[in-house]
Amino acid sequence: MINNLLDSDENIKDKLLKLSFREIRLEAKKLSIHLYSRKTKKELVQLLLKDQKKLLIENNSNDDVVAEEDRLAIEKAKQEERIAFLKKMQLIKIEKANAKENEYIISNKNKNLKRLLSKSFPNKKITVTDNKDGSQTILIN
């Protein structure tokens, strides 16, 4: 990678040296190089290369910071999803426990009714079903 950068620097240096002095000065002006008008062509090329390396390093470090921020944001989102999932699972467990408890209470109520009906109708199968509206359906077979 360092060799590639060195080759790249040499290529850029050659390209800059092929430019006219005016074009190099315009580039230096764009990059806000201090006292660019008093420098020679070689000095300007060296300053331009130095400035490009500095920008490359800053961009890489900025990319690292942005990548780290993105990674942290993704981790935070995943953690929030896990928390939401666990809360949902807890609610489901609570609802199931409540349903079992209600079923047990209803079955105890039905147990007494079944006992009374079985005395009235011996040798018959008795089924008691609770309806959603609070009524009961009784089947005697």
Coordinates of C-alpha atoms in Angstrom, one line a residue:
M1 CA 0.0 0.0 0.0
I2 CA 2.9 2.4 0.9
N3 CA 4.4 1.5 -2.5
N4 CA 1.2 2.4 -4.2
L5 CA 1.0 5.7 -2.4
L6 CA 4.6 6.5 -3.3
D7 CA 3.9 5.6 -7.0
S8 CA 0.9 7.7 -6.8
D9 CA 2.8 10.6 -5.3
E10 CA 5.4 10.4 -8.1
N11 CA 2.7 10.3 -10.7
I12 CA 0.9 13.3 -9.2
K13 CA 4.3 15.1 -9.0
D14 CA 5.0 14.4 -12.7
K15 CA 1.5 15.6 -13.6
L16 CA 1.9 18.8 -11.6
L17 CA 5.3 19.5 -13.1
K18 CA 3.8 19.2 -16.6
L19 CA 1.2 21.9 -15.8
S20 CA 2.1 25.5 -16.5
F21 CA 3.2 27.8 -13.7
R22 CA 0.0 29.7 -13.9
E23 CA -2.1 26.5 -13.5
I24 CA -0.1 25.4 -10.5
R25 CA -0.6 28.8 -8.9
L26 CA -4.3 28.6 -9.5
E27 CA -4.3 25.2 -7.7
A28 CA -2.4 26.7 -4.8
K29 CA -4.9 29.5 -4.6
K30 CA -7.8 27.0 -4.5
L31 CA -6.1 25.2 -1.6
S32 CA -5.3 28.5 0.2
I33 CA -1.6 27.9 0.3
H34 CA 0.1 30.8 2.1
L35 CA 2.3 33.1 -0.1
Y36 CA 1.8 30.9 -3.2
S37 CA 2.8 33.8 -5.5
R38 CA 6.3 34.0 -4.1
K39 CA 7.1 30.3 -4.5
T40 CA 8.9 28.7 -7.4
K41 CA 7.3 25.9 -9.4
K42 CA 9.1 23.1 -7.6
E43 CA 8.2 24.6 -4.2
L44 CA 4.6 24.9 -5.2
V45 CA 4.4 21.3 -6.4
Q46 CA 5.9 20.1 -3.1
L47 CA 3.4 22.2 -1.1
L48 CA 0.5 20.9 -3.2
L49 CA 1.6 17.3 -2.6
K50 CA 2.0 18.0 1.1
D51 CA -1.4 19.5 1.2
Q52 CA -2.9 16.6 -0.7
K53 CA -1.3 14.1 1.8
K54 CA -2.7 16.1 4.7
L55 CA -6.2 16.1 3.1
L56 CA -5.9 12.3 2.5
I57 CA -5.0 11.7 6.1
E58 CA -7.8 13.9 7.4
N59 CA -10.4 12.2 5.1
N60 CA -9.3 8.8 6.2
S61 CA -9.5 9.8 9.9
N62 CA -12.9 11.4 9.2
D63 CA -14.0 8.2 7.5
D64 CA -12.9 6.2 10.5
V65 CA -14.9 8.6 12.8
V66 CA -18.0 8.3 10.6
A67 CA -17.6 4.6 10.4
E68 CA -17.3 4.3 14.2
E69 CA -20.4 6.6 14.7
D70 CA -22.3 4.4 12.2
R71 CA -21.2 1.2 14.0
L72 CA -22.3 2.7 17.4
A73 CA -25.6 3.8 16.0
I74 CA -26.2 0.3 14.6
E75 CA -25.2 -1.3 17.9
K76 CA -27.6 1.0 19.8
A77 CA -30.4 0.2 17.4
K78 CA -29.8 -3.5 17.8
Q79 CA -29.7 -3.2 21.6
E80 CA -33.0 -1.2 21.6
E81 CA -34.5 -4.0 19.4
R82 CA -33.4 -6.6 21.9
I83 CA -34.9 -4.7 24.8
A84 CA -38.2 -4.3 22.9
F85 CA -38.2 -8.0 22.1
L86 CA -37.5 -9.0 25.7
K87 CA -40.2 -6.7 26.9
K88 CA -42.7 -8.2 24.4
M89 CA -41.7 -11.7 25.5
Q90 CA -42.2 -10.7 29.2
L91 CA -45.7 -9.4 28.3
I92 CA -46.5 -12.6 26.5
K93 CA -45.4 -14.6 29.6
I94 CA -47.5 -12.5 31.9
E95 CA -50.5 -12.8 29.6
K96 CA -50.1 -16.6 29.5
A97 CA -49.9 -16.7 33.2
N98 CA -53.0 -14.6 33.6
A99 CA -54.8 -16.7 31.1
K100 CA -53.9 -19.9 33.0
E101 CA -55.0 -18.3 36.2
N102 CA -58.3 -17.3 34.7
E103 CA -58.8 -20.7 33.2
Y104 CA -58.1 -22.3 36.6
I105 CA -60.7 -20.0 38.3
I106 CA -63.3 -20.7 35.5
S107 CA -62.6 -24.5 35.7
N108 CA -63.2 -24.4 39.5
K109 CA -66.5 -22.6 38.9
N110 CA -67.4 -25.2 36.2
K111 CA -66.3 -28.0 38.5
N112 CA -69.0 -27.2 41.0
L113 CA -71.6 -26.9 38.2
K114 CA -70.5 -30.2 36.8
R115 CA -70.7 -31.9 40.2
L116 CA -74.3 -30.7 40.7
L117 CA -75.3 -31.7 37.2
S118 CA -73.7 -35.1 37.5
K119 CA -75.8 -35.8 40.5
S120 CA -78.9 -34.9 38.6
F121 CA -77.9 -36.8 35.4
P122 CA -75.9 -39.9 36.5
N123 CA -74.0 -41.9 33.7
K124 CA -74.1 -38.8 31.4
K125 CA -71.1 -36.9 30.1
I126 CA -71.4 -33.2 31.0
T127 CA -69.4 -30.5 29.2
V128 CA -69.5 -26.8 30.3
T129 CA -68.1 -24.2 27.9
D130 CA -67.7 -20.5 28.8
N131 CA -68.7 -18.1 26.1
K132 CA -67.0 -14.7 25.4
D133 CA -70.2 -12.8 26.5
G134 CA -70.0 -14.4 30.0
S135 CA -72.7 -17.0 29.4
Q136 CA -72.1 -20.8 29.6
T137 CA -73.1 -23.6 27.2
I138 CA -73.9 -26.9 28.9
L139 CA -73.9 -30.1 26.9
I140 CA -75.3 -33.3 28.5
N141 CA -74.6 -36.5 26.5

